[in-house]
Amino acid sequence: ETGVTQTPRHLVMGMTNKKSLKCEQHLGHNAMYWYKQSAKKPLELMFVYSLEERVENNSVPSRFSPECPNSSHLFLHLHTLQPEDSALYLCASSQEYRGVYQPQHFGDGTRLSIL
Amino acid sequence: AQKITQTQPGMFVQEKEAVTLDCTYDTSDQSYGLFWYKQPSSGEMIFLIYQGSYDEQNATEGRYSLNFQKARKSANLVISASQLGDSAMYFCAMAGNTGFQKLVFGTGTRLLVSP
């Protein structure tokens, strides 16, 4: 396996369900990210984990709960979502060096639909 | 705060021709990084090219080059010899001097390459 892998690719859930999105990176990176991509809007950064510590929570509602058990895995736990949460959720990873910019590598995304 | 502006919602180009995708940015940081990503219909964000704010030469990666004009705060992507597989959304993004890479994305440009 190479790169960043996200599962599932597609998810349909009701507003009362609980589900989780999974992301795994095989690049040896030390930072991982969750982004939300809605139609006709720029990608929105949701969460950043650097060295397994959450360093950014971009005013995301509490119905989204991230978890980073180790540097290779990132989860996004979902509960009681709203229809406006339907979007493409992208995971990314990068190698962080202070003052040096490295590209983020993205997974294929999970397309989430809330009924 | 950082901001990326992509003013071209869509661009059309014929195969084998060159095309320029516009990107302007706004930041108060002295050090920053500029990135271009390609997103095919499959959803994955593919890193194309990077330009650092202190780099004196324009970045090039194969058929991609970045026309960096610091005084104008522009970072246009030039694709030479377009191919049908270049049809996709293209996003300009930047990371400022935060110690980790909080990428800010533009709204994207959809490029269609015709035979």
Short mmCIF file of C-alpha atoms in Angstrom, two decimals:
data_model
loop_
_atom_site.label_atom_id
_atom_site.label_comp_id
_atom_site.label_asym_id
_atom_site.label_seq_id
_atom_site.Cartn_x
_atom_site.Cartn_y
_atom_site.Cartn_z
CA GLU A 1 0.00 0.00 0.00
CA THR A 2 1.22 3.47 -0.79
CA GLY A 3 0.10 7.00 -0.02
CA VAL A 4 -2.99 7.87 1.95
CA THR A 5 -5.92 5.47 2.13
CA GLN A 6 -9.43 6.45 3.19
CA THR A 7 -12.33 4.17 3.97
CA PRO A 8 -15.13 3.95 3.18
CA ARG A 9 -15.20 5.70 -0.21
CA HIS A 10 -18.91 6.33 0.08
CA LEU A 11 -21.16 6.54 3.13
CA VAL A 12 -24.87 7.15 3.42
CA MET A 13 -26.23 7.61 6.91
CA GLY A 14 -29.24 8.91 8.73
CA MET A 15 -29.10 11.87 11.04
CA THR A 16 -29.30 9.67 14.14
CA ASN A 17 -26.59 7.20 13.12
CA LYS A 18 -23.05 6.97 14.43
CA LYS A 19 -20.28 6.16 11.99
CA SER A 20 -16.54 6.65 11.63
CA LEU A 21 -14.28 7.61 8.75
CA LYS A 22 -10.84 6.06 8.67
CA CYS A 23 -7.60 7.36 7.22
CA GLU A 24 -4.25 5.59 7.07
CA GLN A 25 -1.00 7.00 5.73
CA HIS A 26 1.94 4.88 4.62
CA LEU A 27 4.35 7.76 4.04
CA GLY A 28 5.96 8.02 7.47
CA HIS A 29 4.59 11.52 7.96
CA ASN A 30 4.17 13.16 11.36
CA ALA A 31 1.09 15.32 10.67
CA MET A 32 -2.43 14.44 9.54
CA TYR A 33 -5.39 16.56 8.53
CA TRP A 34 -9.14 16.37 7.96
CA TYR A 35 -10.72 18.64 5.33
CA LYS A 36 -14.34 19.13 4.27
CA GLN A 37 -15.14 19.87 0.64
CA SER A 38 -18.67 21.07 -0.05
CA ALA A 39 -20.04 21.94 -3.46
CA LYS A 40 -18.91 25.35 -4.71
CA LYS A 41 -16.91 26.12 -1.57
CA PRO A 42 -13.17 26.05 -0.94
CA LEU A 43 -11.73 23.16 1.00
CA GLU A 44 -12.18 23.81 4.68
CA LEU A 45 -9.58 22.63 7.16
CA MET A 46 -11.29 20.87 10.06
CA PHE A 47 -8.59 19.34 12.24
CA VAL A 48 -4.82 19.06 12.33
CA TYR A 49 -2.81 16.52 14.29
CA SER A 50 0.91 17.02 14.64
CA LEU A 51 2.86 14.25 16.36
CA GLU A 52 -0.49 12.77 17.42
CA GLU A 53 -1.51 15.93 19.25
CA ARG A 54 -4.43 17.97 18.01
CA VAL A 55 -3.08 21.40 17.14
CA GLU A 56 -6.03 22.85 15.28
CA ASN A 57 -9.76 22.65 15.64
CA ASN A 58 -11.21 25.02 13.13
CA SER A 59 -14.51 25.80 14.86
CA VAL A 60 -15.91 22.43 13.91
CA PRO A 61 -19.22 21.37 15.53
CA SER A 62 -18.92 18.79 18.28
CA ARG A 63 -20.85 16.24 16.23
CA PHE A 64 -17.49 15.68 14.50
CA SER A 65 -14.95 14.06 16.79
CA PRO A 66 -11.41 13.27 15.56
CA GLU A 67 -9.10 10.63 16.95
CA CYS A 68 -5.43 10.04 16.18
CA PRO A 69 -4.24 6.87 17.96
CA ASN A 70 -0.82 6.93 16.27
CA SER A 71 1.02 8.81 13.56
CA SER A 72 -0.30 6.55 10.80
CA HIS A 73 -4.02 6.52 11.60
CA LEU A 74 -6.67 9.19 11.83
CA PHE A 75 -10.38 8.76 12.45
CA LEU A 76 -13.34 11.08 12.21
CA HIS A 77 -16.23 9.94 14.37
CA LEU A 78 -19.63 11.18 13.26
CA HIS A 79 -22.84 11.39 15.27
CA THR A 80 -26.15 13.20 14.92
CA LEU A 81 -25.12 14.83 11.65
CA GLN A 82 -27.16 17.35 9.72
CA PRO A 83 -28.02 17.41 5.98
CA GLU A 84 -25.53 20.28 5.46
CA ASP A 85 -22.76 17.93 6.56
CA SER A 86 -23.09 16.05 3.28
CA ALA A 87 -19.75 16.59 1.55
CA LEU A 88 -16.48 15.02 0.48
CA TYR A 89 -14.21 14.49 3.48
CA LEU A 90 -10.54 14.42 2.63
CA CYS A 91 -7.69 13.22 4.76
CA ALA A 92 -4.12 14.38 4.19
CA SER A 93 -0.69 13.89 5.70
CA SER A 94 2.62 15.72 5.55
CA GLN A 95 6.05 15.76 7.13
CA GLU A 96 6.38 18.79 9.34
CA TYR A 97 9.64 20.68 9.74
CA ARG A 98 9.34 24.08 11.32
CA GLY A 99 9.88 26.75 8.70
CA VAL A 100 9.99 24.27 5.81
CA TYR A 101 6.94 23.79 3.67
CA GLN A 102 6.17 20.28 2.53
CA PRO A 103 3.24 19.29 0.32
CA GLN A 104 0.30 17.55 1.86
CA HIS A 105 -0.62 14.23 0.34
CA PHE A 106 -4.33 13.49 0.13
CA GLY A 107 -6.45 10.39 0.10
CA ASP A 108 -9.30 9.78 -2.34
CA GLY A 109 -11.85 11.04 0.16
CA THR A 110 -15.08 9.73 1.62
CA ARG A 111 -18.23 11.02 -0.01
CA LEU A 112 -20.75 11.38 2.80
CA SER A 113 -24.49 11.75 2.27
CA ILE A 114 -26.83 12.49 5.15
CA LEU A 115 -30.43 11.46 4.68
CA ALA B 1 -5.44 36.03 7.72
CA GLN B 2 -4.54 34.42 4.44
CA LYS B 3 -6.64 34.38 1.32
CA ILE B 4 -6.38 32.74 -2.09
CA THR B 5 -8.32 34.06 -5.09
CA GLN B 6 -8.89 32.11 -8.27
CA THR B 7 -10.95 34.24 -10.62
CA GLN B 8 -11.43 31.71 -13.43
CA PRO B 9 -14.27 29.28 -12.65
CA GLY B 10 -13.61 27.44 -15.91
CA MET B 11 -11.02 27.31 -18.66
CA PHE B 12 -11.01 25.59 -22.04
CA VAL B 13 -7.91 24.63 -23.98
CA GLN B 14 -7.16 22.46 -26.97
CA GLU B 15 -4.90 19.50 -26.68
CA LYS B 16 -1.18 20.33 -27.04
CA GLU B 17 -1.71 24.01 -26.28
CA ALA B 18 -0.45 25.78 -23.18
CA VAL B 19 -2.80 27.21 -20.56
CA THR B 20 -2.35 29.54 -17.60
CA LEU B 21 -4.48 29.25 -14.48
CA ASP B 22 -4.54 32.38 -12.36
CA CYS B 23 -3.97 32.61 -8.62
CA THR B 24 -3.52 35.64 -6.41
CA TYR B 25 -2.92 35.53 -2.69
CA ASP B 26 -2.98 37.79 0.30
CA THR B 27 -0.93 37.35 3.45
CA SER B 28 0.97 39.40 5.99
CA ASP B 29 3.49 36.60 6.59
CA GLN B 30 7.03 37.14 5.32
CA SER B 31 7.53 33.41 4.86
CA TYR B 32 4.95 31.27 3.12
CA GLY B 33 4.53 28.45 0.66
CA LEU B 34 2.33 28.24 -2.41
CA PHE B 35 0.98 24.97 -3.79
CA TRP B 36 -1.07 23.80 -6.73
CA TYR B 37 -3.22 20.69 -6.59
CA LYS B 38 -5.19 18.83 -9.25
CA GLN B 39 -8.48 17.12 -8.42
CA PRO B 40 -9.87 14.73 -11.05
CA SER B 41 -13.50 13.66 -10.89
CA SER B 42 -12.44 10.71 -8.74
CA GLY B 43 -11.90 13.13 -5.85
CA GLU B 44 -8.24 12.68 -4.93
CA MET B 45 -6.19 15.86 -4.53
CA ILE B 46 -2.91 15.43 -6.38
CA PHE B 47 0.04 17.67 -5.50
CA LEU B 48 1.53 19.29 -8.60
CA ILE B 49 4.04 21.99 -7.70
CA TYR B 50 5.38 24.12 -4.85
CA GLN B 51 6.90 27.61 -4.65
CA GLY B 52 8.49 29.05 -1.53
CA SER B 53 8.23 32.76 -0.88
CA TYR B 54 12.02 33.09 -0.76
CA ASP B 55 12.68 31.04 -3.86
CA GLU B 56 14.23 33.26 -6.50
CA GLN B 57 13.50 30.99 -9.42
CA ASN B 58 10.09 29.89 -10.62
CA ALA B 59 9.31 26.29 -9.79
CA THR B 60 8.99 23.73 -12.58
CA GLU B 61 7.84 20.11 -12.53
CA GLY B 62 7.68 18.50 -15.92
CA ARG B 63 4.89 20.18 -17.91
CA TYR B 64 3.94 22.34 -14.92
CA SER B 65 5.56 25.64 -14.09
CA LEU B 66 4.64 28.29 -11.58
CA ASN B 67 4.85 31.92 -12.63
CA PHE B 68 5.63 33.55 -9.29
CA GLN B 69 5.39 37.33 -9.13
CA LYS B 70 5.93 38.25 -5.51
CA ALA B 71 5.29 41.97 -5.83
CA ARG B 72 1.95 41.28 -7.48
CA LYS B 73 1.20 38.44 -5.07
CA SER B 74 0.41 36.10 -7.91
CA ALA B 75 1.32 32.46 -8.42
CA ASN B 76 -0.11 31.35 -11.75
CA LEU B 77 0.13 27.76 -12.91
CA VAL B 78 1.24 27.18 -16.49
CA ILE B 79 0.55 23.82 -18.09
CA SER B 80 2.42 23.29 -21.32
CA ALA B 81 1.34 20.87 -24.06
CA SER B 82 -2.07 20.10 -22.52
CA GLN B 83 -3.29 16.53 -22.55
CA LEU B 84 -6.82 15.14 -22.30
CA GLY B 85 -5.94 13.76 -18.87
CA ASP B 86 -5.32 17.28 -17.62
CA SER B 87 -9.08 17.89 -17.50
CA ALA B 88 -9.79 18.39 -13.80
CA MET B 89 -10.28 20.96 -11.06
CA TYR B 90 -7.15 22.87 -10.12
CA PHE B 91 -6.68 24.44 -6.71
CA CYS B 92 -4.18 27.00 -5.58
CA ALA B 93 -3.30 26.92 -1.88
CA MET B 94 -0.95 28.58 0.55
CA ALA B 95 0.56 27.87 3.94
CA GLY B 96 1.74 30.64 6.20
CA ASN B 97 4.21 30.81 9.02
CA THR B 98 2.25 28.94 11.67
CA GLY B 99 4.67 26.16 12.52
CA PHE B 100 2.46 23.59 10.87
CA GLN B 101 0.83 23.59 7.50
CA LYS B 102 -2.58 25.14 7.73
CA LEU B 103 -3.40 25.19 4.03
CA VAL B 104 -5.83 27.78 2.73
CA PHE B 105 -7.39 26.89 -0.63
CA GLY B 106 -8.94 28.89 -3.42
CA THR B 107 -12.27 28.02 -5.01
CA GLY B 108 -10.61 26.26 -7.91
CA THR B 109 -10.61 26.41 -11.70
CA ARG B 110 -12.16 23.67 -13.83
CA LEU B 111 -9.98 22.95 -16.84
CA LEU B 112 -11.40 21.16 -19.86
CA VAL B 113 -9.01 19.95 -22.53
CA SER B 114 -10.57 19.20 -25.90
CA PRO B 115 -9.15 17.03 -28.69
#
